[in-house]
Tab-separated table of C-alpha atoms in Angstrom:
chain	number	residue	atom	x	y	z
Q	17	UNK	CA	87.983	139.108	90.205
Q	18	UNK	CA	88.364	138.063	86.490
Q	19	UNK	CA	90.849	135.498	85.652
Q	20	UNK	CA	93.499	136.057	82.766
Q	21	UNK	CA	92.910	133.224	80.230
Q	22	UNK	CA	96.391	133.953	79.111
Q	23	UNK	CA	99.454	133.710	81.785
Q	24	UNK	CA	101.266	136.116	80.414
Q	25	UNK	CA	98.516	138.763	81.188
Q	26	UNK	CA	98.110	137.395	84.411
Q	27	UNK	CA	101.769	137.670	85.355
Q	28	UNK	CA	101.947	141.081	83.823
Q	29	UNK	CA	99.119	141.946	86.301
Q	30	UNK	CA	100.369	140.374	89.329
Q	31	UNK	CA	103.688	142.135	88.426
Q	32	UNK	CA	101.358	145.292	88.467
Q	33	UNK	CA	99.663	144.558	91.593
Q	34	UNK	CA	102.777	144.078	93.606
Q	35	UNK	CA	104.982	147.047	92.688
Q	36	UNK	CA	101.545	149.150	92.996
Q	37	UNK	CA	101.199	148.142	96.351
Q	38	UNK	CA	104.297	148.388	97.550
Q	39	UNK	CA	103.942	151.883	96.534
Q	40	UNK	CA	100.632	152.310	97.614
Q	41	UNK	CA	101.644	151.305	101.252
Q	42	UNK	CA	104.500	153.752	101.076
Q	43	UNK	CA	102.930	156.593	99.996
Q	44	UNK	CA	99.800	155.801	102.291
Q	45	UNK	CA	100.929	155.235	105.218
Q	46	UNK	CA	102.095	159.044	106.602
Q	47	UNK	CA	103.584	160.189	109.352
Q	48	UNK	CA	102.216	163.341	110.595
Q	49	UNK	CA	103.775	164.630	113.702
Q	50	UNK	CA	101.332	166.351	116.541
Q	51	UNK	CA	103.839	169.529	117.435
Q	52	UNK	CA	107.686	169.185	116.662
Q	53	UNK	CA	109.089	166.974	113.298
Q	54	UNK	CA	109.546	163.447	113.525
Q	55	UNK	CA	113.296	162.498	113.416
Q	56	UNK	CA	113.422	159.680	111.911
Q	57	UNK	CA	111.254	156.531	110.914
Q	58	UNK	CA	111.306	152.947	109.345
Q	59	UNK	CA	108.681	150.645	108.010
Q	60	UNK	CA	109.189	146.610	107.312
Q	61	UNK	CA	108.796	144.434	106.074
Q	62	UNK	CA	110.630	146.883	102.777
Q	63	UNK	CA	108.355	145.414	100.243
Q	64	UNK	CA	104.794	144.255	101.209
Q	65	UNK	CA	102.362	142.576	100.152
Q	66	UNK	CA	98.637	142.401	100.515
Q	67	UNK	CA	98.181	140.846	104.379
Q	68	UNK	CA	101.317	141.697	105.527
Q	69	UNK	CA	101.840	143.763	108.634
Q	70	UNK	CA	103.286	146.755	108.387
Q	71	UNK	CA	105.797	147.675	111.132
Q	72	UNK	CA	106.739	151.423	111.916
Q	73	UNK	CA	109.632	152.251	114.155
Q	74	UNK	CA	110.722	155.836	114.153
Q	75	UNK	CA	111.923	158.584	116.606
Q	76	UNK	CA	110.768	161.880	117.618
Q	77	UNK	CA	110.715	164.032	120.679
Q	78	UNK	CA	109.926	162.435	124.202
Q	79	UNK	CA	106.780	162.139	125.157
Q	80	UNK	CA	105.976	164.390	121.756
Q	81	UNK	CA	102.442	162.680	120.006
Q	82	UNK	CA	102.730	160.976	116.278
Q	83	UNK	CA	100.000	161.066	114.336
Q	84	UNK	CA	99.765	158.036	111.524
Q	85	UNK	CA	97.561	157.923	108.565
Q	86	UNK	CA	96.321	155.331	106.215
Q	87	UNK	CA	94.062	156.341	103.286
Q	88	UNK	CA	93.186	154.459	100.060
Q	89	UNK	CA	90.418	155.288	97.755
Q	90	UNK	CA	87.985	152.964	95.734
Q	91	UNK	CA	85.605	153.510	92.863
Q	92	UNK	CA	82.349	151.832	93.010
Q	93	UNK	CA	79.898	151.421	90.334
Q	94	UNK	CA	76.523	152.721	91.564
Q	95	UNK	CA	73.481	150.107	89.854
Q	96	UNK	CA	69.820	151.346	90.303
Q	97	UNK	CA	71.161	154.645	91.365
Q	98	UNK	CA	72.812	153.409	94.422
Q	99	UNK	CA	76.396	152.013	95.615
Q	100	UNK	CA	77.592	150.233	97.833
Q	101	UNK	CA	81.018	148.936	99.371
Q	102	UNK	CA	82.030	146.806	102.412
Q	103	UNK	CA	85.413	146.498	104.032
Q	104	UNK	CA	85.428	143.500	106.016
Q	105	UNK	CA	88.124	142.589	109.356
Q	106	UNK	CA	89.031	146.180	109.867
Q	107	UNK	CA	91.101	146.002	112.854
Q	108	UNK	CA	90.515	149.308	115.199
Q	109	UNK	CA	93.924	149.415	117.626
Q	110	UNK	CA	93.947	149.947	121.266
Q	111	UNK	CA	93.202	153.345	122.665
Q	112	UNK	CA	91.076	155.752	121.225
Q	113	UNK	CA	92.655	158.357	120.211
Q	114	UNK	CA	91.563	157.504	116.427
Q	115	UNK	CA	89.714	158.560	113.564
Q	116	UNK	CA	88.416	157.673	110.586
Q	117	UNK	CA	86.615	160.043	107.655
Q	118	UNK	CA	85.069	158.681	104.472
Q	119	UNK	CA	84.003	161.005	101.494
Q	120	UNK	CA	81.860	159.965	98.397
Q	121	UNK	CA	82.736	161.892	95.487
Q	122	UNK	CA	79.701	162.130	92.964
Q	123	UNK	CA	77.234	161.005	95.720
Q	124	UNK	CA	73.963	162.412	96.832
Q	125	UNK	CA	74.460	161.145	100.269
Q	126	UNK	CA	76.434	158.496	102.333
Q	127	UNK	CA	75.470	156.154	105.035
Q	128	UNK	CA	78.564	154.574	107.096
Q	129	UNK	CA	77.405	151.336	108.910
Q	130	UNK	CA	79.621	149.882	111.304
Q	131	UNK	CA	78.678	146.628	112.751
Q	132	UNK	CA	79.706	145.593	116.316
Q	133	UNK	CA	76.981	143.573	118.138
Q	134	UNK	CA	74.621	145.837	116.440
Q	135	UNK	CA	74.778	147.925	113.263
Q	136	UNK	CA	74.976	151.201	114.039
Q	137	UNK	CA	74.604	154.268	111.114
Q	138	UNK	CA	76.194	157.553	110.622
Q	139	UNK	CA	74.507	159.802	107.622
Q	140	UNK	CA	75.611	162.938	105.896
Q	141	UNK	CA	73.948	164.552	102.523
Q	142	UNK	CA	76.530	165.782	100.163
Q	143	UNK	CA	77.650	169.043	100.115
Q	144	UNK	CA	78.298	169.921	96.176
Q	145	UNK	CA	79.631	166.573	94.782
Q	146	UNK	CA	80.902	164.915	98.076
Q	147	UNK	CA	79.069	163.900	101.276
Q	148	UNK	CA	81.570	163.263	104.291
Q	149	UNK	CA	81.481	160.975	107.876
Q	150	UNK	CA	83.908	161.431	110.311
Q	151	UNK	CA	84.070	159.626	113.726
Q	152	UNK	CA	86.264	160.035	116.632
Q	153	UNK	CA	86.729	157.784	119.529
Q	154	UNK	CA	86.052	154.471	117.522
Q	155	UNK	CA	86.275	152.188	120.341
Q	156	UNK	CA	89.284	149.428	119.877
Q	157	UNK	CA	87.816	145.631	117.871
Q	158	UNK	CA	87.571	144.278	114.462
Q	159	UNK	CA	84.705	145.613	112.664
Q	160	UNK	CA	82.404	145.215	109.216
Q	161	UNK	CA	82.105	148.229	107.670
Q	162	UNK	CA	79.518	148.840	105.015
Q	163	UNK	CA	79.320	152.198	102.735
Q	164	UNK	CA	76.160	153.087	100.876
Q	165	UNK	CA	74.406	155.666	99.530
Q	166	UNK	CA	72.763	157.342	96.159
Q	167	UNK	CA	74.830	158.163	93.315
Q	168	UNK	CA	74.966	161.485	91.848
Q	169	UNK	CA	73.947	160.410	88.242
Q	170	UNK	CA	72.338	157.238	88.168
Q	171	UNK	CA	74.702	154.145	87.492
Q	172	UNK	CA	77.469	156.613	87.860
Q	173	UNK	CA	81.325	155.273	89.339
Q	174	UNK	CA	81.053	156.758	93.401
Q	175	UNK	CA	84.958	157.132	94.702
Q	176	UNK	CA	85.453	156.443	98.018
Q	177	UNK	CA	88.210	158.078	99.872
Q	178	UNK	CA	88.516	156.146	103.391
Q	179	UNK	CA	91.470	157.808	105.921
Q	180	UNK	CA	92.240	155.990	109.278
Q	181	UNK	CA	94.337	158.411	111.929
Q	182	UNK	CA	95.632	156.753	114.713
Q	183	UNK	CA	97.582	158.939	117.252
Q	184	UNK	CA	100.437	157.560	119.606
Q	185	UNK	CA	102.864	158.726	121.640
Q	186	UNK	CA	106.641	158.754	121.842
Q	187	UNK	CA	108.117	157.062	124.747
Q	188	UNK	CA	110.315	159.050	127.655
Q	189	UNK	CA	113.397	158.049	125.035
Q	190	UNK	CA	111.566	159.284	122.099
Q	191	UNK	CA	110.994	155.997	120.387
Q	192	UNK	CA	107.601	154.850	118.928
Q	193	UNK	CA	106.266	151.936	117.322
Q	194	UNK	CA	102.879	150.959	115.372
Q	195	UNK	CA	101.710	148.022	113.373
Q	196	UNK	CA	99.215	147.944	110.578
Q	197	UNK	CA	97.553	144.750	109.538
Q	198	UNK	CA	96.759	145.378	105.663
Q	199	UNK	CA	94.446	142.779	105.002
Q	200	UNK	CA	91.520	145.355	104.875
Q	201	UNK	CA	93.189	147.477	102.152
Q	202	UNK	CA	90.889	146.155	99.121
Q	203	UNK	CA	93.625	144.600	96.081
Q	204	UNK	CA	90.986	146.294	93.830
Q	205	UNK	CA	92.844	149.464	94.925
Q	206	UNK	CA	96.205	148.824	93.936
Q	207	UNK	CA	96.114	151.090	90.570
């Protein structure tokens, strides 16, 4: 990250950064009911910031499943033809009834490495101008995740589009809770 020689600037850009979050986490974080609507939902803390952790209270139909997603997207500047990102701490809850899907827009392929004792890869070839990875089942820990790949033209920008789905499930009463720790959520994506 560049510094601002000039404070002004660099309050006009934390200014930025802040509101852009705040909206990013709002609009990102969706609640997507399995079978019947949810009734109602909250999130706290009202206006967060990068690190915080999000809290989500909300009610729906006993027993009835929630889905939640979080999705963010991040362009990466290929060099030599290839990119690469890494998320690092990515916190996988409890449970697997999870997902995650990454697609690389402008891409020839995409390799998804996941480190837990070992690094394991998942591959796909694009299809057109994105190449996709999906995985089910990602068993609960706190992973490094690295995305790589060739670029589509050269020293091209890749975009990244990463989407986490967690499902839970409502209590007898209806009530559900989750809690998402955004210190993974890169600040370079707050746009």
């Amino acid at each position: 990250m560049i510094k601002s020689a000039h404070p002004h600037k660099r309050l006009k850009e934390h200014l930025f950064i802040t509101v852009s979050f705040s909206v990013l986490i709002l609009a990102l974080l969706t609640i997507l009911p399995a079978a019947a609507a949810v009734d109602s939902w909250e999130i706290s803390p009202e206006n967060p910031t990068l690190g915080d952790t999000l809290r989500i209270k909300g009610s729906a139909s006993p027993e009835e499943e929630v889905e939640i997603q979080v999705s963010f997207e991040k362009d990466v500047q290929a060099s030599g033809g290839e990119y690469e990102y890494i998320l690092e701490d990515v916190k996988i809850p409890d449970g697997f009834n999870n997902r995650f899907t990454v697609q690389a827009s402008d891409a020839r392929n995409l390799n998804v490495r996941v480190k837990m004792l070992i690094w394991i890869t998942k591959s796909s070839e694009a299809s057109g101008n994105i190449a996709t990875v999906t995985q089910s089942s990602v068993p609960p820990g706190t992973y490094q995740i690295k995305m790589d790949g060739d670029a589509k033209n050269g020293d091209s920008t890749v975009n990244l589009k990463i989407t986490a789905v967690q499902r839970i499930k409502a209590d007898s009463g209806g009530d559900f809770s989750y809690s998402y720790n955004t210190k993974a959520v890169p600040r370079e994506t707050l746009r």
